[in-house]
Short mmCIF file of C-alpha atoms and ligand atoms in Angstrom, two decimals:
data_model
loop_
_atom_site.label_atom_id
_atom_site.label_comp_id
_atom_site.label_asym_id
_atom_site.label_seq_id
_atom_site.Cartn_x
_atom_site.Cartn_y
_atom_site.Cartn_z
CA MET A 197 -74.75 -24.22 59.55
CA ASN A 198 -76.73 -21.02 60.01
CA ASP A 199 -80.49 -20.74 59.40
CA ASN A 200 -81.05 -17.54 57.42
CA GLY A 201 -84.82 -17.76 58.12
CA GLU A 202 -85.81 -18.04 54.48
CA LYS A 203 -89.09 -20.00 53.96
CA MET A 204 -89.85 -21.79 50.69
CA VAL A 205 -93.35 -21.61 49.15
CA LEU A 206 -93.97 -23.84 46.13
CA ALA A 207 -96.40 -22.64 43.44
CA GLY A 208 -98.82 -25.30 42.14
CA LYS A 209 -101.62 -25.51 39.57
CA VAL A 210 -103.82 -28.45 38.58
CA ASP A 211 -105.96 -28.57 35.43
CA LEU A 212 -107.92 -31.83 35.20
CA PRO A 213 -111.01 -32.87 33.24
CA PHE A 214 -114.10 -34.37 34.86
CA SER A 215 -117.31 -35.81 33.37
CA TYR A 216 -120.29 -35.59 35.70
CA SER A 217 -123.36 -37.79 35.12
CA ALA A 218 -126.61 -35.88 35.55
CA GLY A 219 -128.73 -39.02 35.92
CA LYS A 220 -132.05 -39.71 34.18
CA THR A 221 -134.15 -37.20 36.11
CA ALA A 222 -131.91 -34.16 35.78
CA SER A 223 -131.26 -35.18 32.16
CA ARG A 224 -134.96 -34.87 31.37
CA PHE A 225 -135.03 -31.49 33.15
CA PHE A 226 -132.19 -30.30 30.91
CA VAL A 227 -133.76 -31.75 27.74
CA GLU A 228 -137.03 -29.89 28.50
CA LEU A 229 -135.01 -26.73 29.00
CA ARG A 230 -133.04 -27.16 25.79
CA ASP A 231 -135.79 -28.37 23.44
CA HIS A 232 -138.94 -26.71 24.81
CA GLN A 233 -137.73 -23.84 27.02
CA LYS A 234 -139.73 -25.40 29.83
CA ILE A 235 -138.78 -25.64 33.52
CA VAL A 236 -140.02 -28.88 35.05
CA GLY A 237 -140.30 -30.35 38.50
CA LYS A 238 -141.58 -33.58 39.99
CA ARG A 239 -144.20 -34.18 42.66
CA CYS A 240 -143.55 -36.24 45.76
CA PRO A 241 -146.41 -38.75 46.13
CA ARG A 242 -146.18 -38.59 49.92
CA CYS A 243 -145.77 -34.91 50.92
CA GLN A 244 -147.17 -33.64 47.58
CA ARG A 245 -144.43 -31.04 47.24
CA ILE A 246 -143.50 -30.09 43.68
CA ILE A 247 -139.72 -30.19 43.74
CA VAL A 248 -137.81 -28.00 41.25
CA PRO A 249 -135.37 -28.72 39.65
CA ALA A 250 -136.83 -32.21 39.22
CA GLN A 251 -135.28 -34.84 41.50
CA LEU A 252 -135.46 -38.63 41.46
CA PHE A 253 -136.57 -38.82 45.09
CA CYS A 254 -137.94 -36.59 47.83
CA LYS A 255 -135.16 -36.06 50.36
CA GLU A 256 -137.61 -35.50 53.20
CA CYS A 257 -139.91 -38.50 52.58
CA PHE A 258 -137.23 -40.71 51.02
CA VAL A 259 -139.57 -42.01 48.30
CA GLU A 260 -139.35 -41.64 44.51
CA THR A 261 -141.11 -38.69 42.96
CA ASP A 262 -143.65 -39.53 40.25
CA GLU A 263 -145.60 -36.86 38.33
CA TRP A 264 -143.78 -34.39 36.05
CA ILE A 265 -145.09 -30.82 36.28
CA GLU A 266 -144.17 -27.67 34.38
CA VAL A 267 -143.56 -24.60 36.55
CA GLY A 268 -142.70 -20.92 35.98
CA PRO A 269 -141.26 -19.36 33.91
CA GLU A 270 -142.24 -16.51 36.26
CA GLY A 271 -141.67 -16.55 39.97
CA THR A 272 -140.93 -14.58 43.14
CA LEU A 273 -137.45 -13.47 44.17
CA LEU A 274 -137.16 -14.73 47.76
CA THR A 275 -133.72 -13.26 48.34
CA PHE A 276 -130.71 -11.92 46.45
CA THR A 277 -127.18 -10.65 46.76
CA VAL A 278 -124.81 -8.61 44.64
CA VAL A 279 -121.25 -9.89 44.77
CA TYR A 280 -118.56 -7.22 44.44
CA HIS A 281 -115.41 -9.19 45.23
CA LYS A 282 -113.69 -11.15 42.51
CA GLU A 283 -112.76 -14.84 42.61
CA ASN A 284 -111.57 -17.06 39.77
CA HIS A 285 -114.42 -19.48 40.34
CA HIS A 286 -117.24 -16.92 40.15
CA PRO A 287 -119.50 -17.52 37.16
CA ARG A 288 -119.56 -13.90 35.93
CA GLU A 289 -117.64 -10.65 36.42
CA ALA A 290 -118.49 -8.48 39.43
CA PRO A 291 -120.90 -6.97 40.22
CA LEU A 292 -122.62 -10.33 40.04
CA ALA A 293 -126.25 -10.56 41.12
CA TYR A 294 -127.94 -13.83 41.95
CA GLY A 295 -130.82 -15.01 44.03
CA ILE A 296 -133.23 -17.69 45.16
CA ILE A 297 -136.38 -17.83 43.06
CA ARG A 298 -139.64 -19.59 43.90
CA LEU A 299 -141.12 -20.40 40.49
CA ASP A 300 -144.90 -20.24 40.19
CA GLY A 301 -146.33 -23.68 40.91
CA ALA A 302 -143.23 -24.99 42.72
CA ASP A 303 -142.74 -25.81 46.40
CA THR A 304 -138.94 -25.52 46.39
CA SER A 305 -136.81 -22.80 44.84
CA ILE A 306 -134.09 -22.45 42.26
CA VAL A 307 -130.79 -20.59 42.56
CA HIS A 308 -129.87 -18.51 39.51
CA LEU A 309 -128.27 -15.35 38.22
CA LEU A 310 -130.20 -12.08 38.05
CA GLY A 311 -129.67 -9.88 35.04
CA GLU A 312 -130.95 -7.26 32.60
CA THR A 313 -131.61 -4.87 35.45
CA ASP A 314 -129.98 -2.20 37.57
CA VAL A 315 -128.90 -4.10 40.70
CA ALA A 316 -130.11 -1.21 42.84
CA LYS A 317 -133.68 -2.07 41.74
CA LEU A 318 -133.59 -5.61 43.14
CA GLU A 319 -136.05 -6.19 45.99
CA HIS A 320 -137.15 -9.09 48.16
CA GLY A 321 -140.45 -10.45 46.88
CA MET A 322 -140.25 -8.91 43.42
CA ARG A 323 -141.55 -10.78 40.38
CA VAL A 324 -138.95 -12.20 38.00
CA ARG A 325 -139.02 -14.23 34.79
CA ALA A 326 -136.61 -16.71 33.20
CA LEU A 327 -134.75 -15.40 30.17
CA PHE A 328 -133.83 -18.41 28.04
CA SER A 329 -130.55 -18.49 26.16
CA LYS A 330 -130.66 -18.43 22.35
CA GLU A 331 -128.19 -21.29 22.09
CA ARG A 332 -129.20 -24.06 24.45
CA LYS A 333 -127.12 -27.12 25.27
CA GLY A 334 -129.02 -28.98 27.97
CA HIS A 335 -127.45 -27.05 30.85
CA ILE A 336 -128.57 -24.81 33.72
CA MET A 337 -127.23 -21.88 31.66
CA ASP A 338 -129.93 -22.56 29.04
CA ILE A 339 -131.60 -20.06 31.35
CA ASN A 340 -129.37 -17.03 30.78
CA CYS A 341 -130.69 -15.37 33.95
CA PHE A 342 -133.86 -14.19 35.66
CA ARG A 343 -134.94 -10.60 35.10
CA PRO A 344 -137.58 -8.44 36.79
CA VAL A 345 -141.00 -8.66 35.11
CA MET B 117 -126.38 -43.90 76.44
CA GLY B 118 -122.62 -44.26 76.04
CA LYS B 119 -120.00 -44.46 78.78
CA LYS B 120 -118.93 -41.28 80.59
CA VAL B 121 -116.20 -39.38 78.77
CA ALA B 122 -114.34 -36.15 79.50
CA ILE B 123 -111.93 -33.83 77.73
CA ILE B 124 -108.71 -33.80 79.74
CA GLY B 125 -106.41 -31.80 77.48
CA THR B 126 -106.45 -29.33 74.59
CA GLY B 127 -103.80 -27.69 72.43
CA GLN B 128 -103.69 -25.13 69.66
CA THR B 129 -101.21 -23.59 67.31
CA ASN B 130 -100.95 -19.87 67.08
CA HIS B 131 -103.24 -19.02 64.16
CA CYS B 132 -102.48 -16.44 61.47
CA SER B 133 -102.87 -15.87 57.74
CA SER B 134 -99.75 -17.78 56.82
CA ARG B 135 -97.62 -20.07 58.97
CA GLU B 136 -94.71 -20.33 56.55
CA ASP B 137 -92.55 -21.77 59.34
CA LEU B 138 -94.54 -25.04 59.28
CA ASN B 139 -95.99 -27.21 56.53
CA GLU B 140 -99.45 -28.70 57.00
CA MET B 141 -98.40 -31.93 58.73
CA GLU B 142 -96.15 -29.96 61.06
CA LEU B 143 -99.09 -27.72 62.03
CA VAL B 144 -100.98 -30.87 63.03
CA TYR B 145 -97.93 -32.00 65.00
CA GLU B 146 -97.69 -28.67 66.84
CA ALA B 147 -101.32 -28.83 68.02
CA ALA B 148 -101.19 -32.53 68.91
CA SER B 149 -97.99 -32.01 70.92
CA ALA B 150 -99.56 -29.08 72.78
CA ALA B 151 -102.61 -31.20 73.72
CA LEU B 152 -100.40 -34.04 74.96
CA ARG B 153 -98.46 -31.55 77.12
CA ASP B 154 -101.72 -30.11 78.47
CA ALA B 155 -102.99 -33.60 79.38
CA GLU B 156 -99.55 -34.66 80.64
CA MET B 157 -99.67 -37.67 78.32
CA THR B 158 -97.36 -39.34 75.84
CA ILE B 159 -98.39 -40.34 72.33
CA ALA B 160 -97.90 -43.99 73.33
CA GLU B 161 -100.91 -43.65 75.63
CA ILE B 162 -103.27 -42.59 72.82
CA ASP B 163 -105.44 -45.44 71.46
CA ALA B 164 -107.11 -43.69 68.53
CA VAL B 165 -106.63 -40.57 66.40
CA VAL B 166 -109.44 -38.73 64.61
CA LEU B 167 -108.49 -36.08 62.03
CA ALA B 168 -110.77 -33.30 60.83
CA ASN B 169 -110.22 -31.14 57.76
CA MET B 170 -112.10 -29.30 55.02
CA GLU B 171 -111.64 -31.12 51.71
CA LEU B 172 -109.47 -29.61 48.98
CA PHE B 173 -108.85 -26.14 50.42
CA GLU B 174 -105.12 -26.79 50.33
CA GLY B 175 -105.07 -28.48 46.94
CA ARG B 176 -104.34 -31.85 48.56
CA ALA B 177 -106.76 -34.77 48.63
CA LEU B 178 -106.86 -37.32 51.45
CA HIS B 179 -105.47 -35.28 54.32
CA ASP B 180 -105.51 -38.22 56.65
CA MET B 181 -102.90 -39.72 54.34
CA TRP B 182 -100.66 -36.64 54.13
CA CYS B 183 -101.10 -35.29 57.65
CA GLY B 184 -102.18 -38.18 59.88
CA GLU B 185 -98.70 -38.88 61.16
CA GLY B 186 -98.58 -35.31 62.46
CA GLY B 187 -101.38 -36.37 64.81
CA GLY B 188 -99.41 -39.37 65.99
CA ALA B 189 -101.45 -41.83 63.90
CA PHE B 190 -98.48 -44.09 63.10
CA MET B 191 -99.55 -47.68 63.81
CA LYS B 192 -102.76 -46.53 65.49
CA HIS B 193 -106.49 -46.71 64.81
CA SER B 194 -107.08 -43.53 62.78
CA PHE B 195 -109.41 -41.92 60.28
CA LYS B 196 -110.72 -38.59 59.06
CA ILE B 197 -113.98 -36.65 59.34
CA SER B 198 -114.71 -34.13 56.60
CA THR B 199 -118.05 -32.31 56.76
CA GLY B 200 -117.17 -28.80 55.62
CA GLY B 201 -117.25 -26.19 58.37
CA THR B 202 -118.58 -28.73 60.86
CA SER B 203 -115.53 -30.99 60.29
CA GLY B 204 -113.91 -29.81 63.51
CA THR B 205 -116.95 -30.29 65.75
CA SER B 206 -117.97 -33.51 63.98
CA GLY B 207 -114.40 -34.75 64.47
CA ALA B 208 -114.67 -33.93 68.17
CA ILE B 209 -118.05 -35.67 68.36
CA SER B 210 -116.50 -38.69 66.63
CA GLY B 211 -113.67 -38.69 69.17
CA TYR B 212 -116.26 -38.62 71.94
CA TYR B 213 -118.15 -41.54 70.35
CA HIS B 214 -114.94 -43.55 70.18
CA ALA B 215 -114.37 -43.15 73.90
CA ALA B 216 -118.07 -43.42 74.83
CA SER B 217 -118.28 -46.77 73.02
CA GLY B 218 -115.91 -48.23 75.60
CA LEU B 219 -113.63 -49.52 72.85
CA PHE B 220 -111.02 -46.76 73.26
CA ASP B 221 -109.88 -45.10 76.48
CA ARG B 222 -107.76 -42.19 75.19
CA VAL B 223 -108.68 -40.57 71.90
CA MET B 224 -106.97 -37.62 70.25
CA VAL B 225 -108.86 -35.41 67.79
CA VAL B 226 -106.98 -32.94 65.60
CA GLY B 227 -108.72 -30.39 63.38
CA PHE B 228 -106.51 -28.48 60.96
CA GLU B 229 -106.38 -26.22 57.93
CA LYS B 230 -103.52 -24.55 56.12
CA HIS B 231 -105.58 -21.99 54.27
CA SER B 232 -102.55 -20.19 52.89
CA ASP B 233 -101.63 -23.25 50.80
CA GLY B 234 -104.63 -22.88 48.53
CA ASN B 235 -107.06 -20.14 49.48
CA THR B 236 -110.58 -21.58 49.35
CA SER B 237 -110.84 -21.66 45.57
CA ALA B 238 -110.35 -25.40 45.02
CA GLY B 239 -113.08 -26.41 47.41
CA MET B 240 -115.35 -23.60 46.31
CA ALA B 241 -114.81 -24.09 42.57
CA LEU B 242 -115.68 -27.76 42.91
CA THR B 243 -119.23 -27.36 44.19
CA ASP B 244 -122.15 -29.16 42.52
CA PRO B 245 -121.55 -28.94 38.74
CA PHE B 246 -125.22 -28.93 37.70
CA TRP B 247 -127.05 -26.56 40.03
CA ASP B 248 -124.50 -24.47 41.90
CA ARG B 249 -121.23 -23.83 40.12
CA HIS B 250 -122.56 -21.73 37.24
CA VAL B 251 -125.10 -19.66 39.11
CA ALA B 252 -123.74 -18.99 42.61
CA ALA B 253 -120.68 -17.30 44.12
CA ALA B 254 -119.70 -19.78 46.83
CA ALA B 255 -119.43 -19.14 50.56
CA ILE B 256 -119.56 -15.35 50.84
CA GLY B 257 -122.22 -14.88 48.18
CA ASN B 258 -124.31 -17.71 49.55
CA PHE B 259 -124.08 -16.26 53.06
CA ALA B 260 -125.03 -12.87 51.72
CA LEU B 261 -128.17 -14.38 50.17
CA SER B 262 -129.37 -15.60 53.53
CA VAL B 263 -128.24 -12.46 55.35
CA SER B 264 -130.26 -10.15 53.14
CA GLU B 265 -133.29 -12.39 53.71
CA TYR B 266 -132.67 -12.54 57.47
CA MET B 267 -132.35 -8.75 57.75
CA ALA B 268 -135.54 -8.23 55.79
CA ASP B 269 -137.38 -10.79 57.91
CA ARG B 270 -136.11 -10.01 61.43
CA GLY B 271 -135.12 -6.35 61.21
CA VAL B 272 -131.54 -6.93 62.35
CA THR B 273 -129.47 -3.80 61.66
CA GLN B 274 -126.01 -3.28 60.19
CA GLU B 275 -124.95 -1.62 63.45
CA GLN B 276 -125.92 -4.70 65.47
CA SER B 277 -123.94 -6.85 63.07
CA ALA B 278 -120.91 -4.56 63.34
CA LYS B 279 -121.08 -4.73 67.14
CA VAL B 280 -120.58 -8.50 66.90
CA ALA B 281 -117.42 -7.92 64.84
CA VAL B 282 -116.11 -5.43 67.40
CA LYS B 283 -116.86 -7.79 70.32
CA ALA B 284 -115.14 -10.70 68.56
CA ARG B 285 -111.92 -8.89 67.62
CA ARG B 286 -111.66 -7.30 71.07
CA ASN B 287 -112.15 -10.67 72.80
CA ALA B 288 -109.47 -12.06 70.51
CA CYS B 289 -106.95 -9.72 72.16
CA ASN B 290 -107.21 -11.88 75.30
CA ASN B 291 -106.45 -15.03 73.29
CA PRO B 292 -102.77 -15.50 72.45
CA HIS B 293 -103.71 -17.99 69.68
CA ALA B 294 -106.18 -15.70 67.85
CA HIS B 295 -105.57 -14.44 64.31
CA LEU B 296 -107.37 -11.07 64.14
CA GLN B 297 -106.75 -9.09 67.32
CA MET B 298 -108.17 -5.59 66.92
CA PRO B 299 -108.46 -3.78 70.26
CA ASP B 300 -109.59 -0.47 68.78
CA LEU B 301 -111.99 -1.64 66.06
CA THR B 302 -115.14 0.48 65.81
CA VAL B 303 -118.62 -0.05 64.38
CA LYS B 304 -117.89 2.72 61.88
CA GLU B 305 -114.74 0.98 60.61
CA VAL B 306 -116.59 -2.30 60.17
CA LEU B 307 -119.31 -0.63 58.12
CA GLU B 308 -116.79 1.35 56.07
CA SER B 309 -114.90 -1.80 55.06
CA PRO B 310 -115.59 -2.91 51.47
CA VAL B 311 -118.85 -4.68 50.65
CA LEU B 312 -117.86 -8.18 49.51
CA ALA B 313 -121.39 -9.22 48.67
CA TYR B 314 -124.41 -7.09 49.53
CA PRO B 315 -125.07 -6.64 52.46
CA VAL B 316 -121.90 -8.23 53.90
CA HIS B 317 -118.76 -6.14 54.58
CA ARG B 318 -115.26 -7.58 54.70
CA LEU B 319 -114.89 -6.97 58.45
CA GLU B 320 -118.14 -8.83 59.10
CA MET B 321 -116.68 -12.04 57.65
CA CYS B 322 -114.29 -14.55 59.18
CA PRO B 323 -110.68 -14.49 57.96
CA GLN B 324 -108.81 -17.41 56.39
CA SER B 325 -106.26 -18.77 58.83
CA ASP B 326 -103.55 -21.39 59.11
CA GLY B 327 -103.90 -23.43 62.26
CA ALA B 328 -104.68 -26.65 64.08
CA CYS B 329 -106.32 -27.65 67.33
CA ALA B 330 -106.23 -30.92 69.25
CA ILE B 331 -108.43 -32.38 72.00
CA ILE B 332 -107.86 -35.45 74.16
CA PHE B 333 -110.92 -37.43 75.27
CA ALA B 334 -110.60 -39.97 78.08
CA SER B 335 -112.76 -42.61 79.70
CA GLU B 336 -114.19 -41.93 83.16
CA GLU B 337 -111.54 -43.78 85.14
CA ILE B 338 -108.65 -42.15 83.31
CA ALA B 339 -110.23 -38.69 83.32
CA LYS B 340 -110.70 -38.77 87.10
CA LYS B 341 -107.14 -39.95 87.61
CA ARG B 342 -105.39 -37.66 85.14
CA CYS B 343 -107.31 -34.35 85.19
CA PRO B 344 -108.05 -32.18 88.25
CA ARG B 345 -111.16 -30.72 86.61
CA PRO B 346 -112.31 -32.77 83.59
CA ALA B 347 -114.75 -31.28 81.07
CA TRP B 348 -117.42 -33.99 80.85
CA VAL B 349 -119.25 -34.44 77.56
CA ARG B 350 -122.95 -34.34 78.44
CA ALA B 351 -124.43 -34.10 74.93
CA ALA B 352 -123.14 -34.27 71.37
CA VAL B 353 -125.63 -33.93 68.53
CA THR B 354 -125.29 -33.54 64.75
CA ARG B 355 -128.06 -32.58 62.30
CA HIS B 356 -127.91 -32.10 58.51
CA ASP B 357 -130.43 -30.11 56.47
CA HIS B 358 -130.76 -29.85 52.65
CA ILE B 359 -127.71 -28.63 50.80
CA TYR B 360 -129.30 -27.04 47.74
CA LEU B 361 -129.98 -23.43 48.72
CA GLY B 362 -133.32 -23.43 46.91
CA GLU B 363 -134.64 -26.12 49.23
CA VAL B 364 -134.34 -24.17 52.48
CA LYS B 365 -136.44 -21.05 52.82
CA ASN B 366 -135.07 -18.26 55.00
CA ARG B 367 -132.12 -20.40 56.02
CA LEU B 368 -130.44 -18.12 58.57
CA ALA B 369 -133.69 -17.30 60.37
CA THR B 370 -134.98 -20.87 60.47
CA MET B 371 -131.70 -22.84 60.81
CA ARG B 372 -133.61 -26.04 61.40
CA SER B 373 -130.52 -28.19 61.92
CA LEU B 374 -129.19 -26.02 64.78
CA ARG B 375 -132.61 -25.71 66.42
CA GLU B 376 -133.13 -29.47 66.29
CA ALA B 377 -129.61 -30.32 67.48
CA ALA B 378 -129.98 -27.84 70.37
CA ARG B 379 -133.42 -29.16 71.28
CA VAL B 380 -132.11 -32.73 71.55
CA ALA B 381 -128.94 -31.69 73.41
CA TYR B 382 -130.85 -29.47 75.88
CA GLU B 383 -133.34 -32.28 76.52
CA THR B 384 -130.49 -34.74 77.15
CA VAL B 385 -128.91 -32.45 79.76
CA GLY B 386 -132.17 -31.00 81.08
CA ILE B 387 -131.57 -27.40 80.07
CA ARG B 388 -134.64 -25.16 80.04
CA GLU B 389 -133.20 -21.65 80.10
CA PRO B 390 -129.96 -21.74 78.09
CA LEU B 391 -129.14 -18.04 78.62
CA LYS B 392 -129.25 -18.48 82.41
CA GLU B 393 -127.90 -22.01 82.68
CA PHE B 394 -124.82 -21.85 80.43
CA ASP B 395 -121.81 -20.07 81.90
CA VAL B 396 -120.11 -19.60 78.53
CA ALA B 397 -120.75 -20.40 74.87
CA GLU B 398 -118.33 -20.89 71.99
CA ILE B 399 -120.50 -20.80 68.89
CA TYR B 400 -119.37 -21.16 65.29
CA ASP B 401 -119.88 -17.69 63.79
CA PRO B 402 -118.73 -17.64 60.16
CA LEU B 403 -119.95 -14.07 59.97
CA THR B 404 -121.50 -11.53 62.33
CA TYR B 405 -125.11 -12.00 61.26
CA ALA B 406 -124.86 -15.73 61.87
CA GLU B 407 -123.93 -15.12 65.52
CA ILE B 408 -127.10 -13.07 65.99
CA ALA B 409 -129.19 -15.70 64.19
CA TRP B 410 -127.65 -18.47 66.30
CA TYR B 411 -128.62 -16.59 69.53
CA GLU B 412 -132.19 -17.07 68.36
CA ALA B 413 -131.78 -20.65 67.09
CA LEU B 414 -130.06 -21.68 70.33
CA GLY B 415 -132.88 -20.22 72.42
CA PHE B 416 -130.78 -17.50 74.11
CA CYS B 417 -133.70 -15.20 73.22
CA LYS B 418 -136.92 -15.20 71.23
CA ASP B 419 -136.85 -14.97 67.43
CA GLY B 420 -136.26 -11.35 66.43
CA GLU B 421 -134.46 -10.47 69.69
CA GLY B 422 -130.93 -11.51 68.68
CA GLY B 423 -129.98 -7.93 67.87
CA ARG B 424 -131.12 -6.77 71.31
CA LEU B 425 -128.80 -9.29 72.98
CA ILE B 426 -125.80 -7.66 71.35
CA ASP B 427 -127.15 -4.12 71.94
CA ASP B 428 -127.61 -4.87 75.66
CA GLY B 429 -124.16 -6.43 76.05
CA ILE B 430 -125.65 -9.72 77.27
CA THR B 431 -123.04 -11.73 75.34
CA GLN B 432 -120.01 -9.58 76.20
CA MET B 433 -117.25 -10.91 78.47
CA ASP B 434 -118.99 -9.43 81.54
CA GLY B 435 -122.53 -10.15 80.33
CA GLU B 436 -125.01 -12.77 81.49
CA LEU B 437 -123.74 -15.28 78.91
CA PRO B 438 -120.33 -14.49 77.42
CA VAL B 439 -120.29 -15.71 73.82
CA ASN B 440 -116.93 -16.51 72.22
CA PRO B 441 -114.36 -15.24 74.74
CA SER B 442 -111.80 -16.68 72.30
CA GLY B 443 -112.82 -14.19 69.61
CA GLY B 444 -114.71 -16.85 67.70
CA VAL B 445 -114.49 -17.85 64.06
CA ILE B 446 -114.83 -14.18 63.07
CA SER B 447 -111.37 -13.70 64.54
CA THR B 448 -109.76 -17.05 63.72
CA ASN B 449 -110.75 -19.46 60.97
CA PRO B 450 -108.59 -22.44 60.04
CA VAL B 451 -111.83 -24.09 58.79
CA GLY B 452 -111.14 -27.74 59.58
CA ALA B 453 -109.95 -26.68 63.03
CA SER B 454 -112.56 -23.97 63.68
CA GLY B 455 -115.09 -26.39 65.15
CA THR B 456 -112.44 -28.24 67.16
CA ILE B 457 -111.38 -24.87 68.59
CA ARG B 458 -114.97 -24.21 69.74
CA VAL B 459 -115.04 -27.48 71.70
CA ALA B 460 -111.47 -26.97 72.99
CA GLU B 461 -112.23 -23.42 74.14
CA ALA B 462 -115.39 -24.59 75.93
CA ALA B 463 -113.33 -27.33 77.63
CA LEU B 464 -110.58 -24.84 78.48
CA GLN B 465 -113.13 -22.71 80.33
CA ILE B 466 -114.18 -25.69 82.47
CA HIS B 467 -110.56 -26.73 83.04
CA GLY B 468 -109.96 -23.18 84.30
CA ARG B 469 -107.02 -22.78 81.93
CA GLY B 470 -108.41 -19.84 79.92
CA GLY B 471 -105.80 -17.29 81.02
CA LYS B 472 -106.93 -13.74 80.19
CA ARG B 473 -110.05 -15.03 78.45
CA GLN B 474 -111.17 -17.18 81.42
CA ILE B 475 -114.76 -16.63 82.59
CA PRO B 476 -115.02 -17.16 86.38
CA ASP B 477 -116.60 -20.38 87.69
CA VAL B 478 -117.59 -22.14 84.50
CA ASN B 479 -119.59 -25.31 85.16
CA LEU B 480 -121.67 -25.60 81.98
CA ALA B 481 -120.36 -24.70 78.52
CA LEU B 482 -121.86 -24.85 75.04
CA ALA B 483 -119.97 -25.37 71.79
CA THR B 484 -121.50 -25.44 68.31
CA GLY B 485 -120.37 -26.14 64.77
CA TYR B 486 -121.73 -24.89 61.48
CA GLY B 487 -121.00 -26.30 58.05
CA VAL B 488 -121.96 -26.50 54.39
CA TYR B 489 -124.74 -23.86 54.64
CA CYS B 490 -127.15 -25.97 56.70
CA TRP B 491 -125.37 -28.45 58.96
CA SER B 492 -125.05 -28.08 62.72
CA ASP B 493 -123.31 -29.69 65.67
CA VAL B 494 -124.07 -29.00 69.34
CA VAL B 495 -121.79 -30.13 72.19
CA ILE B 496 -122.47 -29.51 75.88
CA LEU B 497 -119.65 -29.83 78.42
CA SER B 498 -119.97 -29.79 82.20
CA SER B 499 -117.74 -29.83 85.26
CA ARG B 500 -120.00 -32.62 86.54
CA PRO B 501 -120.12 -36.09 84.96
CA ASP B 502 -123.90 -36.37 85.53
ZN1 ZN C 797 -141.95 -35.79 50.07
#
């Protein structure tokens, strides 16, 4: 028997549903977003940091957060990128701009898309503001994007 | 403190973009067999097998189940470590812990990835569904975020970054296992390659490779008997920082997990001047800018001087501290194996089996791992057990 060198490659594709529980704390964050267009965080009673998006516990102190605090909707763009390559799993078509935003009043930052601007005008440290979606479903995309102020 | 343990053998596949001649389990088998040959051991002598792999990149869950037998795990103590990019170094550290506990005398670690089976999409599409998936563009985009911040903060230039890419792909030419061997690559070509995500060019990023790497750890008695020049594990430290990108400010510049892991490891071994004291370093460089940032985090220079180290050739093959004679992750990246390769290459340098990439007289070697945006491993190997 001769080996003709041919190598087989099998194509595969999986399409499966999942249902992820947000938990009570993130749920309230999403409800505030959907019903009141408010971005909320929670304060850690030990280190006093206001953590946004709201989390059940402070990961550094390992204690439950307590006080709910509204932050933003304006903030500072700490850093950004513009993605030019295309992948199936990217949330929007290239060029896709997103960044890390420190909302006013918060001690941690939020990752979100940047929009309604020429990407060439993006700068570290610039002021940005949340643009809420018209149709809101209790989801991170209830903020459509952040845009320069 | 655990018992004394040394690496007595290593083995790698040849890495490339697609190893269609072998399926994933067979890749694991190829590396494991090479390590056994290097250590002059049989599989019957191995007491425990640790597997390391990045979850889901190949569209298969539970790799220990589908690939463990390739590592000789049949009827042996065996399990898997999966911590993203650090999988390979964490797997090696786990192998070391097994032997250092005194419960196992000969432990084989195999890191592996068959990138060509699935690209990275499965793993990258299945990031956190609430905060990440809808607003971020996975590994390259998330790196680019921290790179643009790092450049703005530390003044690192595109040219300095491109020099790292040139160094890596040229070093890779001395490594018969390396994926991207580019002897004539220039700074200009790197910077003219397409921008994947501002400010990162394609040739500044690691490739996606098929490959596997195995390491054999042995107890003191066996190491002394079976290896003419064992690579003794003197420190092995893991640190994890926050995962959500919004929780770590200026990630690349601060890299708290790497700084802390290095601090603890250096203290354990008594290292005060890493640039002078290490003879070689194999550091996990997912992209060029990270290598420069890690120079700073690892204390090779002061913060803000990483670019100067590459400008001055300090980390070239003939420099004061050669970094990544193998070509590094920028040249070869089977993710689950990439960290294992760092530890294996550091051991290889102490064994004196580095071939064309051998640095003369290596007594102290550093290996690091990097994973999931903010996790770090640091391993220090020495020609001396204490
Ligand atoms: Zn706290």
